[in-house]
PDB file of C-alpha atoms in Angstrom:
ATOM      1  CA  MET A 266       0.892 -19.653   5.189  1.00  0.00           C
ATOM      2  CA  THR A 267       3.039 -16.558   4.833  1.00  0.00           C
ATOM      3  CA  ILE A 268       5.773 -14.904   6.931  1.00  0.00           C
ATOM      4  CA  TYR A 269       3.139 -12.118   7.524  1.00  0.00           C
ATOM      5  CA  ASP A 270       1.535 -14.409  10.035  1.00  0.00           C
ATOM      6  CA  LEU A 271       4.561 -13.884  12.306  1.00  0.00           C
ATOM      7  CA  LYS A 272       3.885 -10.166  12.440  1.00  0.00           C
ATOM      8  CA  PRO A 273       2.189 -10.024  15.845  1.00  0.00           C
ATOM      9  CA  ALA A 274       5.133 -11.727  17.614  1.00  0.00           C
ATOM     10  CA  PHE A 275       7.540  -9.412  15.771  1.00  0.00           C
ATOM     11  CA  GLN A 276       5.493  -6.392  16.829  1.00  0.00           C
ATOM     12  CA  ASN A 277       5.678  -7.457  20.476  1.00  0.00           C
ATOM     13  CA  LEU A 278       9.496  -7.454  20.268  1.00  0.00           C
ATOM     14  CA  LEU A 279       9.467  -3.987  18.719  1.00  0.00           C
ATOM     15  CA  ARG A 280       6.917  -2.367  21.060  1.00  0.00           C
ATOM     16  CA  PRO A 281       9.507  -0.807  23.429  1.00  0.00           C
ATOM     17  CA  ILE A 282      11.245   0.874  20.432  1.00  0.00           C
ATOM     18  CA  CYS A 283       7.875   2.061  19.203  1.00  0.00           C
ATOM     19  CA  LYS A 284       7.044   3.628  22.584  1.00  0.00           C
ATOM     20  CA  ALA A 285      10.428   5.285  22.595  1.00  0.00           C
ATOM     21  CA  PHE A 286       9.791   6.805  19.143  1.00  0.00           C
ATOM     22  CA  ALA A 287       6.415   8.098  20.318  1.00  0.00           C
ATOM     23  CA  ARG A 288       7.997   9.706  23.368  1.00  0.00           C
ATOM     24  CA  MET A 289      10.545  11.447  21.087  1.00  0.00           C
ATOM     25  CA  GLY A 290       7.770  12.835  18.896  1.00  0.00           C
ATOM     26  CA  ILE A 291       8.596  10.717  15.917  1.00  0.00           C
ATOM     27  CA  THR A 292       5.443  10.201  13.832  1.00  0.00           C
ATOM     28  CA  ALA A 293       4.289   7.163  11.852  1.00  0.00           C
ATOM     29  CA  ASN A 294       4.504   9.129   8.563  1.00  0.00           C
ATOM     30  CA  GLN A 295       8.056  10.193   9.322  1.00  0.00           C
ATOM     31  CA  VAL A 296       9.031   6.566   9.808  1.00  0.00           C
ATOM     32  CA  THR A 297       7.234   5.509   6.551  1.00  0.00           C
ATOM     33  CA  LEU A 298       9.066   8.232   4.562  1.00  0.00           C
ATOM     34  CA  ALA A 299      12.397   7.500   6.086  1.00  0.00           C
ATOM     35  CA  ALA A 300      12.053   3.829   5.235  1.00  0.00           C
ATOM     36  CA  LEU A 301      11.222   4.785   1.625  1.00  0.00           C
ATOM     37  CA  LEU A 302      14.125   7.152   1.227  1.00  0.00           C
ATOM     38  CA  ILE A 303      16.677   4.701   2.767  1.00  0.00           C
ATOM     39  CA  SER A 304      15.273   1.947   0.495  1.00  0.00           C
ATOM     40  CA  ILE A 305      15.895   4.097  -2.579  1.00  0.00           C
ATOM     41  CA  ALA A 306      19.386   4.921  -1.380  1.00  0.00           C
ATOM     42  CA  VAL A 307      20.229   1.226  -0.738  1.00  0.00           C
ATOM     43  CA  GLY A 308      18.756   0.137  -4.031  1.00  0.00           C
ATOM     44  CA  ALA A 309      20.625   2.865  -5.936  1.00  0.00           C
ATOM     45  CA  THR A 310      23.935   1.812  -4.269  1.00  0.00           C
ATOM     46  CA  PHE A 311      23.396  -1.806  -5.295  1.00  0.00           C
ATOM     47  CA  ALA A 312      22.531  -0.741  -8.815  1.00  0.00           C
ATOM     48  CA  VAL A 313      25.805   1.192  -9.099  1.00  0.00           C
ATOM     49  CA  TYR A 314      27.849  -1.657  -7.610  1.00  0.00           C
ATOM     50  CA  PRO A 315      25.965  -4.843  -8.605  1.00  0.00           C
ATOM     51  CA  THR A 316      29.051  -7.034  -8.404  1.00  0.00           C
ATOM     52  CA  ALA A 317      30.292  -5.791  -4.993  1.00  0.00           C
ATOM     53  CA  ARG A 318      29.716  -8.222  -2.123  1.00  0.00           C
ATOM     54  CA  TRP A 319      29.387  -5.351   0.376  1.00  0.00           C
ATOM     55  CA  ALA A 320      26.590  -3.786  -1.759  1.00  0.00           C
ATOM     56  CA  ALA A 321      24.720  -7.102  -1.976  1.00  0.00           C
ATOM     57  CA  LEU A 322      25.030  -7.433   1.788  1.00  0.00           C
ATOM     58  CA  LEU A 323      23.245  -4.118   2.253  1.00  0.00           C
ATOM     59  CA  ILE A 324      20.026  -5.679   0.822  1.00  0.00           C
ATOM     60  CA  PRO A 325      19.343  -8.375   3.491  1.00  0.00           C
ATOM     61  CA  ILE A 326      20.476  -6.051   6.287  1.00  0.00           C
ATOM     62  CA  TRP A 327      18.184  -3.228   5.134  1.00  0.00           C
ATOM     63  CA  LEU A 328      15.251  -5.550   4.284  1.00  0.00           C
ATOM     64  CA  PHE A 329      15.267  -6.725   7.943  1.00  0.00           C
ATOM     65  CA  LEU A 330      15.521  -3.196   9.278  1.00  0.00           C
ATOM     66  CA  ARG A 331      12.819  -2.010   6.915  1.00  0.00           C
ATOM     67  CA  MET A 332      10.485  -4.877   8.009  1.00  0.00           C
ATOM     68  CA  ALA A 333      11.014  -3.570  11.604  1.00  0.00           C
ATOM     69  CA  LEU A 334      10.296   0.008  10.569  1.00  0.00           C
ATOM     70  CA  ASN A 335       7.180  -1.024   8.703  1.00  0.00           C
ATOM     71  CA  ALA A 336       5.885  -2.770  11.834  1.00  0.00           C
ATOM     72  CA  ILE A 337       6.776   0.238  13.998  1.00  0.00           C
ATOM     73  CA  ASP A 338       4.999   2.767  11.787  1.00  0.00           C
ATOM     74  CA  GLY A 339       1.830   0.637  11.940  1.00  0.00           C
ATOM     75  CA  MET A 340       2.018   0.464  15.709  1.00  0.00           C
ATOM     76  CA  LEU A 341       2.633   4.205  15.986  1.00  0.00           C
ATOM     77  CA  ALA A 342      -0.464   4.763  13.831  1.00  0.00           C
ATOM     78  CA  ARG A 343      -2.732   2.369  15.714  1.00  0.00           C
ATOM     79  CA  GLU A 344      -1.465   2.470  19.260  1.00  0.00           C
ATOM     80  CA  HIS A 345      -0.452   6.126  19.556  1.00  0.00           C
ATOM     81  CA  HIS A 346      -3.385   7.729  17.668  1.00  0.00           C
ATOM     82  CA  MET A 347      -1.439   8.780  14.580  1.00  0.00           C
ATOM     83  CA  GLN A 348      -3.714   7.217  11.987  1.00  0.00           C
ATOM     84  CA  SER A 349      -4.519   9.462   9.014  1.00  0.00           C
ATOM     85  CA  SER A 350      -5.767   9.204   5.407  1.00  0.00           C
ATOM     86  CA  LEU A 351      -2.309  10.497   4.314  1.00  0.00           C
ATOM     87  CA  GLY A 352      -0.661   7.815   6.290  1.00  0.00           C
ATOM     88  CA  GLY A 353      -2.737   5.128   4.641  1.00  0.00           C
ATOM     89  CA  ILE A 354      -1.780   6.402   1.218  1.00  0.00           C
ATOM     90  CA  LEU A 355       1.900   6.743   2.121  1.00  0.00           C
ATOM     91  CA  ASN A 356       1.961   3.227   3.566  1.00  0.00           C
ATOM     92  CA  GLU A 357       0.639   1.490   0.490  1.00  0.00           C
ATOM     93  CA  LEU A 358       2.567   3.503  -2.093  1.00  0.00           C
ATOM     94  CA  SER A 359       5.865   3.491  -0.222  1.00  0.00           C
ATOM     95  CA  ASP A 360       5.787  -0.262   0.154  1.00  0.00           C
ATOM     96  CA  VAL A 361       5.454  -0.735  -3.630  1.00  0.00           C
ATOM     97  CA  ALA A 362       8.058   1.887  -4.408  1.00  0.00           C
ATOM     98  CA  SER A 363      10.530   0.472  -1.836  1.00  0.00           C
ATOM     99  CA  ASP A 364      10.131  -3.043  -3.206  1.00  0.00           C
ATOM    100  CA  ALA A 365      10.800  -1.809  -6.735  1.00  0.00           C
ATOM    101  CA  ALA A 366      13.839   0.268  -5.577  1.00  0.00           C
ATOM    102  CA  LEU A 367      15.329  -2.713  -3.745  1.00  0.00           C
ATOM    103  CA  TYR A 368      14.545  -5.570  -6.181  1.00  0.00           C
ATOM    104  CA  LEU A 369      15.103  -4.055  -9.615  1.00  0.00           C
ATOM    105  CA  PRO A 370      18.808  -3.515  -9.089  1.00  0.00           C
ATOM    106  CA  PHE A 371      19.227  -7.340  -9.121  1.00  0.00           C
ATOM    107  CA  ALA A 372      18.673  -7.017 -12.855  1.00  0.00           C
ATOM    108  CA  PHE A 373      22.172  -5.522 -13.124  1.00  0.00           C
ATOM    109  CA  VAL A 374      23.811  -8.512 -11.528  1.00  0.00           C
ATOM    110  CA  PRO A 375      25.658 -10.562 -14.178  1.00  0.00           C
ATOM    111  CA  GLY A 376      24.007 -13.943 -14.624  1.00  0.00           C
ATOM    112  CA  ILE A 377      20.565 -12.841 -13.364  1.00  0.00           C
ATOM    113  CA  SER A 378      17.852 -12.350 -16.078  1.00  0.00           C
ATOM    114  CA  PRO A 379      16.667  -8.725 -16.088  1.00  0.00           C
ATOM    115  CA  GLU A 380      13.438  -9.832 -17.685  1.00  0.00           C
ATOM    116  CA  VAL A 381      12.659 -12.274 -14.823  1.00  0.00           C
ATOM    117  CA  ILE A 382      13.390  -9.615 -12.244  1.00  0.00           C
ATOM    118  CA  VAL A 383      11.098  -7.116 -13.906  1.00  0.00           C
ATOM    119  CA  LEU A 384       8.431  -9.814 -14.152  1.00  0.00           C
ATOM    120  CA  VAL A 385       8.664 -10.508 -10.451  1.00  0.00           C
ATOM    121  CA  VAL A 386       8.453  -6.829  -9.599  1.00  0.00           C
ATOM    122  CA  VAL A 387       5.494  -6.184 -11.828  1.00  0.00           C
ATOM    123  CA  LEU A 388       3.582  -9.160 -10.418  1.00  0.00           C
ATOM    124  CA  SER A 389       4.437  -8.007  -6.921  1.00  0.00           C
ATOM    125  CA  VAL A 390       2.822  -4.643  -7.743  1.00  0.00           C
ATOM    126  CA  PHE A 391      -0.273  -6.566  -8.937  1.00  0.00           C
ATOM    127  CA  ALA A 392      -0.277  -8.610  -5.704  1.00  0.00           C
ATOM    128  CA  GLU A 393      -0.424  -5.442  -3.599  1.00  0.00           C
ATOM    129  CA  MET A 394      -2.976  -3.900  -5.887  1.00  0.00           C
ATOM    130  CA  ALA A 395      -5.144  -6.973  -5.418  1.00  0.00           C
ATOM    131  CA  GLY A 396      -4.883  -6.558  -1.668  1.00  0.00           C
ATOM    132  CA  VAL A 397      -5.855  -2.865  -1.805  1.00  0.00           C
ATOM    133  CA  VAL A 398      -8.608  -3.352  -4.394  1.00  0.00           C
ATOM    134  CA  ALA A 399     -10.339  -5.793  -2.023  1.00  0.00           C
ATOM    135  CA  VAL A 400     -11.094  -2.757   0.144  1.00  0.00           C
ATOM    136  CA  GLN A 401     -12.595  -0.890  -2.719  1.00  0.00           C
ATOM    137  CA  ILE A 402     -15.164  -3.636  -3.370  1.00  0.00           C
ATOM    138  CA  GLY A 403     -16.100  -3.899   0.345  1.00  0.00           C
ATOM    139  CA  ALA A 404     -13.792  -6.626   1.643  1.00  0.00           C
ATOM    140  CA  SER A 405     -10.886  -6.244   4.034  1.00  0.00           C
ATOM    141  CA  ARG A 406      -7.348  -5.485   2.986  1.00  0.00           C
ATOM    142  CA  ARG A 407      -6.066  -8.860   1.845  1.00  0.00           C
ATOM    143  CA  TYR A 408      -2.614 -10.071   2.911  1.00  0.00           C
ATOM    144  CA  ASP A 409      -3.003 -13.651   1.746  1.00  0.00           C
ATOM    145  CA  GLY A 410       0.059 -15.623   0.574  1.00  0.00           C
ATOM    146  CA  PRO A 411       1.829 -17.574  -0.457  1.00  0.00           C
ATOM    147  CA  MET A 412       4.109 -14.741  -1.648  1.00  0.00           C
ATOM    148  CA  GLY A 413       3.267 -11.641   0.277  1.00  0.00           C
ATOM    149  CA  LYS A 414       5.530  -8.652   0.942  1.00  0.00           C
ATOM    150  CA  SER A 415       7.389 -10.336   3.785  1.00  0.00           C
ATOM    151  CA  ASP A 416       7.907 -13.513   1.776  1.00  0.00           C
ATOM    152  CA  ARG A 417       9.387 -11.515  -1.130  1.00  0.00           C
ATOM    153  CA  ALA A 418      11.658  -9.701   1.275  1.00  0.00           C
ATOM    154  CA  PHE A 419      12.828 -13.113   2.546  1.00  0.00           C
ATOM    155  CA  VAL A 420      13.551 -14.338  -0.983  1.00  0.00           C
ATOM    156  CA  PHE A 421      15.505 -11.272  -2.132  1.00  0.00           C
ATOM    157  CA  GLY A 422      17.233 -10.972   1.268  1.00  0.00           C
ATOM    158  CA  LEU A 423      18.423 -14.528   0.927  1.00  0.00           C
ATOM    159  CA  LEU A 424      19.544 -13.903  -2.635  1.00  0.00           C
ATOM    160  CA  GLY A 425      21.483 -10.830  -1.534  1.00  0.00           C
ATOM    161  CA  LEU A 426      23.056 -12.812   1.236  1.00  0.00           C
ATOM    162  CA  LEU A 427      24.156 -15.569  -1.177  1.00  0.00           C
ATOM    163  CA  LEU A 428      25.647 -12.959  -3.514  1.00  0.00           C
ATOM    164  CA  ALA A 429      27.463 -11.304  -0.662  1.00  0.00           C
ATOM    165  CA  SER A 430      28.821 -14.750   0.365  1.00  0.00           C
ATOM    166  CA  GLY A 431      30.388 -15.109  -3.107  1.00  0.00           C
ATOM    167  CA  VAL A 432      27.892 -17.572  -4.525  1.00  0.00           C
ATOM    168  CA  ASP A 433      27.986 -17.396  -8.347  1.00  0.00           C
ATOM    169  CA  PRO A 434      24.498 -16.759  -9.752  1.00  0.00           C
ATOM    170  CA  GLY A 435      23.763 -19.306 -12.457  1.00  0.00           C
ATOM    171  CA  ARG A 436      20.706 -20.790 -14.071  1.00  0.00           C
ATOM    172  CA  TRP A 437      19.505 -21.911 -10.709  1.00  0.00           C
ATOM    173  CA  VAL A 438      18.872 -18.310  -9.680  1.00  0.00           C
ATOM    174  CA  ASN A 439      16.721 -17.616 -12.757  1.00  0.00           C
ATOM    175  CA  ALA A 440      14.860 -20.855 -12.334  1.00  0.00           C
ATOM    176  CA  ALA A 441      14.175 -19.976  -8.664  1.00  0.00           C
ATOM    177  CA  LEU A 442      13.019 -16.495  -9.682  1.00  0.00           C
ATOM    178  CA  ILE A 443      10.635 -17.960 -12.258  1.00  0.00           C
ATOM    179  CA  ILE A 444       9.123 -20.028  -9.488  1.00  0.00           C
ATOM    180  CA  VAL A 445       8.858 -16.917  -7.303  1.00  0.00           C
ATOM    181  CA  ALA A 446       7.011 -15.210 -10.278  1.00  0.00           C
ATOM    182  CA  LEU A 447       4.593 -18.135 -10.614  1.00  0.00           C
ATOM    183  CA  ILE A 448       3.935 -18.112  -6.861  1.00  0.00           C
ATOM    184  CA  THR A 449       3.433 -14.373  -6.910  1.00  0.00           C
ATOM    185  CA  PHE A 450       0.901 -14.702  -9.738  1.00  0.00           C
ATOM    186  CA  TRP A 451      -0.901 -17.285  -7.611  1.00  0.00           C
ATOM    187  CA  THR A 452      -0.921 -14.751  -4.747  1.00  0.00           C
ATOM    188  CA  VAL A 453      -2.694 -12.263  -6.994  1.00  0.00           C
ATOM    189  CA  VAL A 454      -5.345 -14.876  -7.813  1.00  0.00           C
ATOM    190  CA  ASN A 455      -5.573 -16.011  -4.228  1.00  0.00           C
ATOM    191  CA  ARG A 456      -6.131 -12.482  -2.867  1.00  0.00           C
ATOM    192  CA  CYS A 457      -8.871 -11.852  -5.419  1.00  0.00           C
ATOM    193  CA  ARG A 458     -10.495 -15.114  -4.674  1.00  0.00           C
ATOM    194  CA  LYS A 459     -10.421 -14.548  -0.905  1.00  0.00           C
ATOM    195  CA  ALA A 460     -11.787 -11.040  -1.245  1.00  0.00           C
ATOM    196  CA  LEU A 461     -14.720 -12.372  -3.319  1.00  0.00           C
ATOM    197  CA  ALA A 462     -15.307 -15.212  -0.849  1.00  0.00           C
ATOM    198  CA  GLU A 463     -15.323 -12.744   1.998  1.00  0.00           C
ATOM    199  CA  LEU A 464     -18.009 -10.739   0.267  1.00  0.00           C
ATOM    200  CA  ASP A 465     -20.104 -13.830  -0.477  1.00  0.00           C
ATOM    201  CA  ALA A 466     -19.872 -14.820   3.207  1.00  0.00           C
ATOM    202  CA  THR A 467     -20.975 -11.395   4.291  1.00  0.00           C
ATOM    203  CA  ASP A 468     -23.907 -11.411   1.854  1.00  0.00           C
ATOM    204  CA  SER A 469     -24.935 -14.808   3.112  1.00  0.00           C
ATOM    205  CA  GLN A 470     -24.953 -13.653   6.722  1.00  0.00           C
ATOM    206  CA  THR A 471     -26.894 -10.590   5.773  1.00  0.00           C
ATOM    207  CA  THR A 472     -29.635 -12.566   4.037  1.00  0.00           C
ATOM    208  CA  ALA A 473     -29.777 -15.291   6.662  1.00  0.00           C
TER     209      ALA A 473
END
């Protein structure tokens, strides 16, 4: 299970906004780039003010809004005939870049291990690579959990909310992040395993 499974219901709520964007002439690629630029700006702000509660609060607020924009750009592409090769590239690259921009600044928060933050971000990149590489070998784009993009956003959004509430980061934060790293590593393995299983199933149907 992963939060990504809730995406269809979330998209239904956002469909009116998506239609309004389409009427205004806003393209899927413009939404993707806007989300990336704002992510960089929010991450940079938090990096400069890592001990400010208001800066930490920006993280969960923006992560929710970014999730909405990510859903909207996909709907614009699919439902309003805006799909393009450039859009596919921008979508994958901007997701990884946005995650790095928003999560790496947590390394500047006193009490949080920079090494563990970097480890989580690197493993997150590998997780998304595993999902994309599945397409290269002939399988579908893999979004398997248990620590997909939406799940990571929930974890770091919750961490930002706790910091904004004045919770003092201690050893429990680093312990929790190590667990996140381990689950993210399992996600990499799981996506590779599911991609190979999908190919095996396809080959079996072909030879049957």
